[in-house]
Short mmCIF file of C-alpha atoms in Angstrom, two decimals:
data_model
loop_
_atom_site.label_atom_id
_atom_site.label_comp_id
_atom_site.label_asym_id
_atom_site.label_seq_id
_atom_site.Cartn_x
_atom_site.Cartn_y
_atom_site.Cartn_z
CA MET A 1 67.12 -26.68 22.92
CA ALA A 2 66.06 -25.87 19.37
CA LYS A 3 63.34 -23.40 18.93
CA PRO A 4 60.08 -25.34 17.91
CA GLU A 5 58.74 -24.64 14.52
CA LEU A 6 55.46 -22.78 14.35
CA MET A 7 52.74 -22.44 11.74
CA ASN A 8 51.38 -19.07 10.91
CA PHE A 9 48.17 -18.67 13.05
CA ASP A 10 45.79 -18.05 10.10
CA GLU A 11 47.16 -20.78 8.19
CA ALA A 12 46.78 -23.25 11.00
CA LEU A 13 43.17 -22.21 11.41
CA GLU A 14 42.67 -22.86 7.71
CA LYS A 15 43.86 -26.45 8.09
CA TYR A 16 42.57 -27.22 11.51
CA GLU A 17 39.89 -26.58 14.07
CA PRO A 18 40.86 -25.65 17.50
CA VAL A 19 39.34 -27.23 20.50
CA ILE A 20 40.08 -26.15 24.23
CA GLY A 21 39.11 -27.19 27.52
CA LEU A 22 39.85 -24.98 30.62
CA GLU A 23 40.46 -26.07 34.18
CA VAL A 24 40.34 -23.07 36.76
CA HIS A 25 41.45 -23.67 40.25
CA VAL A 26 39.77 -21.15 42.62
CA GLU A 27 41.16 -20.77 46.11
CA LEU A 28 38.40 -20.19 48.57
CA SER A 29 38.84 -17.23 51.15
CA THR A 30 37.73 -19.23 54.31
CA LYS A 31 39.53 -18.50 57.41
CA THR A 32 40.78 -22.11 57.94
CA LYS A 33 41.83 -24.74 55.40
CA MET A 34 39.70 -27.30 53.70
CA PHE A 35 40.10 -30.33 56.13
CA SER A 36 42.04 -28.66 59.27
CA PRO A 37 41.74 -25.65 61.68
CA ALA A 38 45.22 -24.18 60.23
CA PRO A 39 44.86 -20.74 58.96
CA ASN A 40 44.15 -20.24 55.35
CA PRO A 41 47.21 -18.24 53.87
CA SER A 42 45.39 -17.07 50.59
CA GLY A 43 44.58 -13.59 51.73
CA ASP A 44 46.89 -10.50 51.71
CA GLU A 45 47.13 -10.73 55.43
CA HIS A 46 49.02 -13.99 55.39
CA ASP A 47 52.47 -13.27 54.06
CA ALA A 48 53.75 -15.63 56.60
CA ALA A 49 57.18 -17.37 56.80
CA PRO A 50 57.30 -20.77 55.08
CA ASN A 51 55.85 -23.76 56.92
CA THR A 52 54.08 -21.68 59.65
CA GLN A 53 50.55 -21.98 58.49
CA ILE A 54 50.34 -25.63 58.67
CA GLY A 55 48.80 -28.28 60.95
CA PRO A 56 49.07 -32.22 61.50
CA VAL A 57 46.18 -32.89 59.04
CA ASP A 58 47.97 -30.81 56.41
CA LEU A 59 51.14 -32.88 56.79
CA GLY A 60 49.26 -36.25 56.76
CA LEU A 61 50.58 -37.16 60.17
CA PRO A 62 49.72 -40.68 61.53
CA GLY A 63 46.48 -40.69 63.38
CA THR A 64 45.25 -37.39 62.16
CA LEU A 65 41.63 -37.20 60.56
CA PRO A 66 40.25 -34.63 58.33
CA VAL A 67 37.18 -32.49 58.99
CA VAL A 68 35.38 -30.69 56.12
CA ASN A 69 35.15 -27.00 56.31
CA GLU A 70 31.45 -26.05 56.28
CA GLN A 71 32.20 -22.61 54.89
CA ALA A 72 34.09 -24.05 51.97
CA VAL A 73 31.17 -26.29 51.10
CA ARG A 74 28.80 -23.16 51.37
CA TYR A 75 31.22 -21.23 49.00
CA SER A 76 31.42 -24.10 46.66
CA ILE A 77 27.78 -24.37 46.32
CA GLN A 78 27.39 -20.48 45.69
CA LEU A 79 30.13 -20.71 43.09
CA GLY A 80 28.36 -23.66 41.36
CA LEU A 81 24.94 -21.98 41.25
CA ALA A 82 26.61 -18.85 39.82
CA LEU A 83 27.99 -21.14 37.11
CA GLY A 84 24.47 -22.29 36.29
CA CYS A 85 25.19 -25.72 37.59
CA SER A 86 23.11 -28.37 39.32
CA ILE A 87 23.94 -29.09 42.87
CA ALA A 88 24.34 -32.61 43.76
CA GLU A 89 21.98 -34.10 46.45
CA GLU A 90 24.97 -36.12 47.54
CA SER A 91 28.56 -35.64 46.75
CA SER A 92 31.61 -37.57 48.13
CA PHE A 93 35.34 -37.09 48.53
CA ALA A 94 38.04 -39.40 47.09
CA ARG A 95 41.63 -39.75 47.41
CA LYS A 96 43.60 -39.14 44.22
CA ASN A 97 46.99 -40.84 44.57
CA TYR A 98 50.28 -39.53 43.31
CA TYR A 99 53.64 -38.71 44.71
CA TYR A 100 55.24 -35.32 44.33
CA PRO A 101 57.19 -33.41 47.21
CA ASP A 102 54.62 -30.68 47.46
CA SER A 103 52.02 -33.24 48.52
CA PRO A 104 52.90 -34.40 52.06
CA ARG A 105 50.18 -37.07 52.36
CA ASN A 106 51.08 -38.49 48.79
CA TYR A 107 47.44 -38.09 47.87
CA GLN A 108 45.15 -35.23 47.36
CA ILE A 109 41.57 -35.24 48.83
CA SER A 110 39.40 -34.38 45.86
CA GLN A 111 35.99 -35.36 44.26
CA TYR A 112 35.93 -37.66 41.48
CA ASP A 113 32.62 -39.46 40.68
CA ASP A 114 30.45 -37.23 42.65
CA PRO A 115 31.20 -33.49 42.30
CA ILE A 116 29.39 -30.80 44.52
CA ALA A 117 28.22 -29.11 41.04
CA PHE A 118 27.79 -30.32 37.56
CA ASP A 119 26.30 -29.46 34.13
CA GLY A 120 26.47 -25.67 33.82
CA GLU A 121 27.07 -23.06 31.42
CA VAL A 122 28.73 -19.35 31.64
CA GLU A 123 28.08 -16.56 29.51
CA VAL A 124 31.40 -15.04 28.17
CA GLU A 125 31.50 -11.52 26.64
CA LEU A 126 34.55 -10.54 24.56
CA GLU A 127 35.69 -6.81 24.30
CA ASP A 128 33.73 -6.19 21.01
CA GLY A 129 30.49 -7.44 22.67
CA THR A 130 30.46 -10.90 20.99
CA VAL A 131 29.15 -13.61 23.42
CA PHE A 132 30.03 -17.13 23.77
CA GLN A 133 28.10 -19.89 25.95
CA VAL A 134 30.74 -21.97 27.56
CA PRO A 135 29.59 -25.31 28.92
CA ILE A 136 30.86 -26.46 32.26
CA GLU A 137 31.26 -30.08 32.76
CA ARG A 138 31.76 -29.94 36.74
CA ALA A 139 32.92 -27.80 39.73
CA HIS A 140 34.31 -30.03 42.45
CA MET A 141 35.94 -29.46 45.95
CA GLU A 142 39.43 -30.40 46.81
CA ASP A 143 42.50 -29.05 48.79
CA ASP A 144 45.61 -27.49 47.44
CA ALA A 145 49.24 -28.61 47.31
CA GLY A 146 52.21 -27.03 48.77
CA LYS A 147 54.48 -24.75 46.74
CA LEU A 148 57.91 -25.61 45.42
CA THR A 149 60.74 -23.08 44.80
CA HIS A 150 63.27 -24.33 42.50
CA MET A 151 66.73 -23.15 43.14
CA GLY A 152 69.01 -22.06 40.32
CA SER A 153 69.66 -19.60 37.68
CA THR A 154 66.45 -19.96 36.00
CA GLY A 155 64.00 -20.62 38.78
CA ARG A 156 62.50 -23.50 37.01
CA ILE A 157 62.63 -27.17 37.60
CA GLN A 158 64.62 -27.62 34.33
CA GLY A 159 68.38 -27.19 35.46
CA ALA A 160 67.56 -26.48 39.13
CA SER A 161 70.07 -27.51 41.66
CA SER A 162 67.69 -28.07 44.47
CA SER A 163 64.15 -27.22 45.47
CA LEU A 164 62.49 -25.87 48.56
CA VAL A 165 58.89 -26.72 49.75
CA ASP A 166 56.54 -24.63 51.61
CA TYR A 167 53.58 -26.49 53.02
CA ASN A 168 51.63 -23.25 54.01
CA ARG A 169 49.41 -23.63 51.01
CA ALA A 170 48.75 -27.32 51.43
CA GLY A 171 45.17 -27.91 52.47
CA VAL A 172 43.97 -24.43 51.21
CA PRO A 173 40.36 -25.28 49.95
CA LEU A 174 39.85 -25.23 46.16
CA VAL A 175 37.03 -25.39 43.72
CA GLU A 176 38.32 -26.86 40.41
CA ILE A 177 35.94 -25.76 37.51
CA VAL A 178 36.25 -27.90 34.48
CA THR A 179 34.68 -27.01 31.01
CA LYS A 180 33.45 -29.30 28.36
CA PRO A 181 35.11 -29.12 25.17
CA ILE A 182 34.71 -25.63 23.67
CA PHE A 183 34.09 -25.50 20.10
CA GLY A 184 33.48 -22.60 17.81
CA GLY A 185 36.12 -20.23 19.09
CA GLU A 186 37.83 -20.28 15.83
CA HIS A 187 40.26 -17.40 15.28
CA ARG A 188 39.14 -16.01 18.63
CA THR A 189 39.93 -19.04 20.58
CA PRO A 190 43.09 -17.70 22.50
CA GLU A 191 40.98 -14.49 23.30
CA LEU A 192 37.99 -16.74 24.41
CA ALA A 193 40.05 -18.56 26.76
CA ALA A 194 41.40 -15.41 28.43
CA ALA A 195 37.95 -13.98 28.64
CA TYR A 196 36.50 -17.22 30.14
CA VAL A 197 39.06 -17.08 33.06
CA SER A 198 38.43 -13.49 33.59
CA THR A 199 34.66 -14.24 33.79
CA ILE A 200 35.28 -16.75 36.43
CA ARG A 201 37.43 -14.35 38.29
CA ASP A 202 34.67 -11.86 38.26
CA ILE A 203 32.16 -14.17 39.39
CA ALA A 204 34.29 -15.40 42.40
CA ARG A 205 34.91 -11.87 43.46
CA SER A 206 31.21 -10.98 43.06
CA LEU A 207 30.23 -13.66 45.45
CA GLY A 208 33.09 -12.77 47.83
CA VAL A 209 34.21 -16.65 47.90
CA SER A 210 37.80 -15.83 46.76
CA PHE A 211 40.32 -12.99 46.33
CA ALA A 212 40.90 -14.45 42.89
CA ARG A 213 44.22 -12.82 42.38
CA MET A 214 46.15 -14.61 39.71
CA GLU A 215 49.47 -13.12 40.71
CA ARG A 216 48.97 -14.45 44.19
CA GLY A 217 47.98 -17.89 42.80
CA ASN A 218 44.34 -17.50 44.26
CA LEU A 219 43.23 -18.30 40.76
CA ARG A 220 45.20 -20.51 38.39
CA CYS A 221 44.35 -21.93 35.06
CA ASP A 222 45.40 -25.15 32.88
CA ALA A 223 44.58 -24.77 29.26
CA ASN A 224 44.01 -27.84 27.28
CA VAL A 225 44.38 -27.58 23.45
CA SER A 226 43.80 -29.99 20.75
CA LEU A 227 43.51 -29.67 16.90
CA ARG A 228 41.55 -31.74 14.43
CA PRO A 229 41.66 -31.59 10.64
CA ARG A 230 38.70 -29.54 9.17
CA GLY A 231 35.77 -31.92 8.42
CA GLU A 232 36.64 -34.62 10.94
CA GLU A 233 34.59 -35.50 14.03
CA LYS A 234 37.42 -37.23 16.09
CA LEU A 235 39.02 -34.95 18.53
CA GLY A 236 42.62 -34.45 18.38
CA THR A 237 45.33 -35.38 21.04
CA ARG A 238 45.34 -32.62 23.66
CA THR A 239 48.17 -31.10 25.63
CA GLU A 240 47.63 -29.25 29.00
CA THR A 241 49.53 -26.16 29.79
CA LYS A 242 49.58 -25.88 33.54
CA ASN A 243 49.34 -23.23 36.08
CA ILE A 244 49.20 -20.01 33.82
CA ASN A 245 48.97 -17.12 35.83
CA SER A 246 47.64 -14.03 33.88
CA PHE A 247 45.08 -13.46 31.16
CA ARG A 248 47.76 -12.20 28.71
CA SER A 249 49.68 -15.44 29.24
CA ILE A 250 46.50 -17.70 28.74
CA GLU A 251 45.79 -16.00 25.38
CA ARG A 252 49.48 -16.26 24.29
CA ALA A 253 49.96 -19.91 25.60
CA VAL A 254 46.73 -20.93 23.66
CA ARG A 255 47.90 -19.26 20.47
CA TYR A 256 51.27 -20.80 20.81
CA GLU A 257 50.02 -24.26 21.33
CA ILE A 258 47.72 -23.87 18.19
CA GLN A 259 50.60 -22.84 16.02
CA ARG A 260 53.11 -25.41 17.42
CA GLN A 261 50.54 -28.39 17.20
CA ALA A 262 49.53 -27.47 13.71
CA ALA A 263 53.28 -27.34 12.50
CA LEU A 264 53.73 -30.87 13.91
CA LEU A 265 50.44 -32.20 12.23
CA ALA A 266 51.43 -30.68 8.96
CA LYS A 267 54.61 -32.63 8.99
CA GLY A 268 52.75 -35.91 9.63
CA GLU A 269 54.03 -35.84 13.22
CA SER A 270 51.80 -36.91 16.12
CA ILE A 271 50.88 -34.83 19.21
CA THR A 272 52.01 -36.22 22.60
CA GLN A 273 49.51 -36.12 25.20
CA GLU A 274 51.42 -34.27 28.15
CA THR A 275 51.41 -31.48 30.42
CA ARG A 276 53.37 -28.36 29.25
CA HIS A 277 54.95 -25.50 31.10
CA TRP A 278 54.33 -21.85 29.96
CA HIS A 279 57.38 -19.45 29.87
CA GLU A 280 56.64 -15.96 30.03
CA ASP A 281 59.99 -14.76 29.10
CA THR A 282 60.30 -16.65 25.77
CA GLY A 283 56.66 -16.82 25.01
CA ARG A 284 56.76 -20.68 24.68
CA THR A 285 55.63 -23.87 26.26
CA SER A 286 57.85 -26.76 26.95
CA SER A 287 57.29 -30.35 27.56
CA GLY A 288 56.38 -31.44 31.29
CA ARG A 289 55.32 -35.06 31.66
CA PRO A 290 53.22 -37.40 30.20
CA LYS A 291 49.47 -36.51 30.85
CA SER A 292 47.95 -39.01 33.26
CA ASP A 293 44.57 -40.44 32.94
CA ALA A 294 42.14 -40.83 35.82
CA ASP A 295 43.12 -44.61 36.22
CA ASP A 296 46.69 -43.53 36.82
CA TYR A 297 45.66 -41.68 40.11
CA ARG A 298 44.03 -44.90 41.55
CA TYR A 299 40.91 -42.89 42.89
CA PHE A 300 39.07 -44.61 45.71
CA PRO A 301 36.61 -43.22 48.22
CA GLU A 302 37.99 -41.20 50.96
CA PRO A 303 37.39 -43.35 54.00
CA ASP A 304 37.67 -40.65 56.57
CA LEU A 305 34.75 -38.35 55.33
CA MET A 306 31.05 -38.65 55.02
CA PRO A 307 29.22 -37.70 51.92
CA ILE A 308 28.09 -34.10 51.65
CA ARG A 309 24.31 -33.79 51.50
CA PRO A 310 23.18 -30.05 51.29
CA SER A 311 19.72 -29.46 52.27
CA VAL A 312 17.08 -28.16 49.60
CA GLU A 313 16.52 -25.30 51.86
CA LEU A 314 20.27 -24.29 52.00
CA VAL A 315 20.78 -24.61 48.30
CA GLU A 316 17.64 -22.32 47.70
CA GLU A 317 18.94 -19.84 50.50
CA LEU A 318 22.26 -19.60 48.70
CA ARG A 319 20.62 -19.19 45.29
CA ALA A 320 18.40 -16.36 46.46
CA ALA A 321 21.34 -14.42 47.73
CA LEU A 322 23.35 -14.73 44.41
CA PRO A 323 24.47 -11.16 43.17
CA GLU A 324 23.84 -9.90 39.63
CA GLN A 325 26.09 -11.90 37.10
CA PRO A 326 29.25 -9.64 36.41
CA VAL A 327 28.59 -9.86 32.67
CA LEU A 328 24.91 -8.63 32.98
CA ARG A 329 26.09 -5.97 35.48
CA ARG A 330 28.58 -4.66 33.05
CA ARG A 331 26.02 -4.72 30.31
CA ARG A 332 23.52 -2.79 32.44
CA LEU A 333 26.07 -0.09 33.74
CA ARG A 334 27.45 0.50 30.21
CA GLU A 335 23.92 1.21 29.12
CA GLU A 336 23.10 3.41 32.30
CA TRP A 337 26.19 5.44 31.92
CA GLY A 338 26.05 5.86 28.14
CA PHE A 339 29.58 5.17 27.52
CA SER A 340 31.02 3.75 24.27
CA GLY A 341 32.26 0.22 24.32
CA GLN A 342 35.83 1.47 24.43
CA VAL A 343 35.56 4.04 27.06
CA PHE A 344 33.62 1.31 29.05
CA GLN A 345 36.37 -1.05 28.38
CA ASP A 346 39.01 1.22 29.71
CA ILE A 347 37.21 1.38 33.04
CA VAL A 348 37.06 -2.36 33.27
CA ASN A 349 40.57 -2.87 32.15
CA GLY A 350 41.66 -0.30 34.86
CA GLY A 351 39.94 -2.40 37.50
CA LEU A 352 37.91 0.57 38.26
CA LEU A 353 34.34 -0.59 37.60
CA ASP A 354 33.42 -0.94 41.28
CA ALA A 355 35.02 2.41 42.06
CA VAL A 356 33.25 4.27 39.39
CA ASP A 357 30.02 2.49 40.31
CA ALA A 358 30.29 3.30 43.95
CA THR A 359 31.22 6.99 43.00
CA VAL A 360 28.14 7.37 40.91
CA ALA A 361 26.03 5.74 43.67
CA ALA A 362 27.37 8.52 46.03
CA GLY A 363 26.10 11.23 44.03
CA ALA A 364 28.67 11.96 41.11
CA SER A 365 27.84 11.78 37.43
CA ALA A 366 29.10 8.88 35.35
CA ALA A 367 31.32 11.10 33.17
CA GLY A 368 32.67 12.85 36.28
CA ALA A 369 33.44 9.64 38.13
CA ARG A 370 35.28 8.24 35.05
CA LYS A 371 37.13 11.50 34.54
CA TRP A 372 38.82 11.45 38.03
CA TRP A 373 39.37 7.79 38.33
CA LEU A 374 40.89 7.36 34.90
CA GLY A 375 42.59 10.66 34.76
CA GLU A 376 44.12 12.35 37.89
CA LEU A 377 43.90 9.50 40.19
CA SER A 378 45.21 6.95 37.77
CA ARG A 379 48.28 9.34 36.93
CA LEU A 380 49.02 9.61 40.52
CA ALA A 381 48.57 6.10 41.28
CA ASN A 382 50.86 5.10 38.31
CA GLU A 383 53.59 7.40 39.75
CA GLN A 384 53.39 5.90 43.24
CA GLY A 385 53.00 2.23 42.04
CA VAL A 386 49.55 1.73 43.68
CA HIS A 387 45.99 1.01 42.47
CA PRO A 388 43.99 4.36 42.15
CA THR A 389 41.50 3.02 44.82
CA ALA A 390 44.53 3.19 47.32
CA LEU A 391 44.56 6.89 47.09
CA ALA A 392 41.00 7.97 47.57
CA THR A 393 37.50 6.61 48.27
CA PRO A 394 34.36 6.87 45.87
CA GLN A 395 32.84 8.98 48.56
CA GLN A 396 35.61 11.50 48.48
CA VAL A 397 35.50 11.56 44.51
CA ALA A 398 31.80 12.02 44.48
CA GLU A 399 31.99 15.00 46.96
CA LEU A 400 34.67 16.57 44.71
CA GLU A 401 32.57 16.02 41.68
CA VAL A 402 29.49 17.71 43.44
CA LEU A 403 31.66 20.69 44.29
CA ILE A 404 32.42 21.17 40.75
CA ALA A 405 28.76 20.75 39.68
CA ASP A 406 27.50 23.20 42.15
CA GLY A 407 30.02 25.85 41.14
CA THR A 408 31.95 25.77 44.45
CA VAL A 409 35.12 25.08 42.52
CA ASN A 410 36.33 24.68 39.08
CA ASP A 411 38.41 21.90 37.52
CA LYS A 412 41.73 23.74 38.11
CA LEU A 413 40.93 24.34 41.78
CA ALA A 414 39.41 20.65 42.14
CA ARG A 415 42.95 19.46 41.58
CA GLN A 416 44.21 21.47 44.41
CA VAL A 417 41.34 20.10 46.58
CA LEU A 418 42.31 16.72 45.61
CA GLU A 419 45.80 17.23 46.51
CA GLY A 420 44.69 18.44 50.01
CA VAL A 421 42.40 15.33 50.37
CA LEU A 422 45.26 12.88 49.33
CA ALA A 423 47.62 14.78 51.88
CA GLY A 424 45.15 13.89 54.68
CA GLU A 425 43.80 17.28 55.22
CA GLY A 426 40.15 16.00 55.43
CA SER A 427 37.10 15.97 53.08
CA PRO A 428 36.96 17.90 49.91
CA ARG A 429 34.61 20.45 51.50
CA GLU A 430 37.02 20.72 54.47
CA VAL A 431 39.86 21.28 52.18
CA VAL A 432 38.03 23.98 50.25
CA ASP A 433 37.20 25.76 53.49
CA ALA A 434 40.70 25.42 55.03
CA ARG A 435 42.63 26.43 51.86
CA GLY A 436 40.03 29.17 50.78
CA LEU A 437 39.62 27.52 47.41
CA ALA A 438 36.05 28.50 46.64
CA VAL A 439 35.34 30.08 43.32
CA VAL A 440 34.67 33.88 43.70
CA SER A 441 31.22 34.82 42.18
CA ASP A 442 30.81 38.06 43.86
CA ASP A 443 29.94 40.79 41.13
CA GLY A 444 31.84 43.54 42.92
CA ALA A 445 35.09 41.68 43.15
CA LEU A 446 34.54 40.34 39.59
CA ILE A 447 33.60 43.80 38.07
CA ALA A 448 36.83 45.26 39.74
CA ALA A 449 39.00 42.58 38.23
CA ILE A 450 37.22 43.13 34.78
CA ASP A 451 37.85 46.88 34.71
CA GLU A 452 41.58 46.55 35.61
CA ALA A 453 41.89 43.92 32.82
CA LEU A 454 40.02 46.11 30.22
CA ALA A 455 42.20 49.15 31.40
CA ALA A 456 45.30 47.00 30.33
CA GLN A 457 43.88 46.01 27.03
CA PRO A 458 41.69 49.19 25.97
CA ASP A 459 41.06 47.81 22.44
CA VAL A 460 39.31 44.47 23.65
CA LEU A 461 36.16 46.29 24.67
CA ALA A 462 35.85 47.71 21.18
CA LYS A 463 36.21 44.45 19.41
CA ILE A 464 33.70 42.75 21.57
CA GLN A 465 31.24 45.68 20.65
CA ASP A 466 32.04 45.21 16.97
CA GLY A 467 30.84 41.59 17.24
CA LYS A 468 34.25 39.73 17.98
CA VAL A 469 32.98 38.09 20.98
CA GLN A 470 35.93 35.73 21.08
CA ALA A 471 38.07 38.64 22.22
CA ALA A 472 36.57 38.30 25.54
CA GLY A 473 38.81 35.23 26.09
CA ALA A 474 42.01 37.64 26.87
CA VAL A 475 39.89 39.47 29.51
CA ILE A 476 38.67 36.23 31.04
CA GLY A 477 42.33 34.90 31.20
CA ALA A 478 43.64 38.11 32.76
CA VAL A 479 40.81 37.95 35.38
CA MET A 480 41.43 34.33 36.28
CA LYS A 481 45.15 34.91 36.53
CA ALA A 482 44.51 38.01 38.67
CA MET A 483 42.25 36.03 40.98
CA GLY A 484 44.40 33.01 41.33
CA GLY A 485 42.14 30.76 39.22
CA GLN A 486 39.36 31.33 41.80
CA ALA A 487 37.05 33.62 39.56
CA ASP A 488 33.86 32.13 38.12
CA ALA A 489 34.72 32.12 34.50
CA LYS A 490 31.03 31.73 33.31
CA ARG A 491 30.12 34.69 35.35
CA VAL A 492 33.16 36.80 34.28
CA ARG A 493 32.18 36.22 30.67
CA GLU A 494 28.57 37.49 31.28
CA LEU A 495 29.73 40.53 32.96
CA ILE A 496 32.12 41.33 30.13
CA LEU A 497 29.30 40.92 27.62
CA GLU A 498 27.05 43.25 29.88
CA ARG A 499 29.70 45.90 29.77
CA ALA A 500 29.91 45.78 25.98
CA GLN A 501 26.20 46.11 25.75
CA ALA A 502 25.94 49.09 28.03
#
């Protein structure tokens, strides 16, 4: 297949205005599926063998009837409220009819005319602090399809010799969040798309309604992209790139589509309304199938399910329990901790915001918490191929930092303490006691070590007395070495200067 022609990104934006729409599918972390009592396999604990987490309703067997998962409805309302949406007094389910091997019923139970939540807005903050307001069209409930694995050299449907289907995911509860057309992103449109999906992930996690892990498919994004010539009102023809599974890929896919569509339009060619597939290895999209309109799915009311009518009391109870919005929390913490934008972003990018926050809450300084999580713990975690939070708890890090702050240990000794903690030898305080790692601050022991160091360097004392105070560093180093790094360096310096003045 010939490589598509691409227009330079900046040139494309001179000629055309990019308009995007994003559809984010959030798997809900309920114990059971949307319409059946089968286990929900969306969590880490469900790495089950294929086709073992299913039931008759999921497979659409004759005579089976769906029953709505109450917890999924509550989670959906919470998510809608967090998106700034209105909650429908009555919402209903519909059948979305299509045939595909991963849909055992040949239809999906979704919501069409009457979504559970509608008309919202989400504040999205980019890395440099620029804020966009993204309008939400709707958030509706539905169940997921199964998963196809294409067999062949590429692992893709193109050129596959066969496909295997796993129905474990069939019936998993989903909320699909659909934006209205997003204007005004201009050259930052790809970045805005990725930041929006990241914001949805953070909201879902803060609510506790989803694991929201893109690499596991808990959260998936379909990106609609269209271009219109500058100055025109009519929207261009859109493409929909399906199931993008990382923030970086979202940004790259949107940028690619802008460049690809611009090149076609500049040559006088038309854009085909279609779904497209993103290929991480080549950084390109490829054609999928013509994009279906709503009429093609032959929606009709689901005859086996009653409408959902949440009480005002329930909605207000869930609204009152909403946590602080992630974007507002980040803004507050950045201000409270006094970090620069880049330093704070390093914490966010490392997935360590919660860990640092909990460490500060446990008694550490913000600077100390950041130092350990982004420093030694991240280094060790990288060596072991795990996340830093798999090695230590915020309480352990806070206790270690407090030991430094009160002078019990210094930074060098603290690394030995951490080593013992990670080896399972106990809390930081217990490791200090067991290994005898406390800093020596007894004047008698320090003076003896200082005298020995001065005897070995007889000219140093005279230099200090002549005003060359920096010469004390050689003595301090010798004392620290002699005492295995356990001397109180600050007190050693004070005692040396006192000797010089005597």
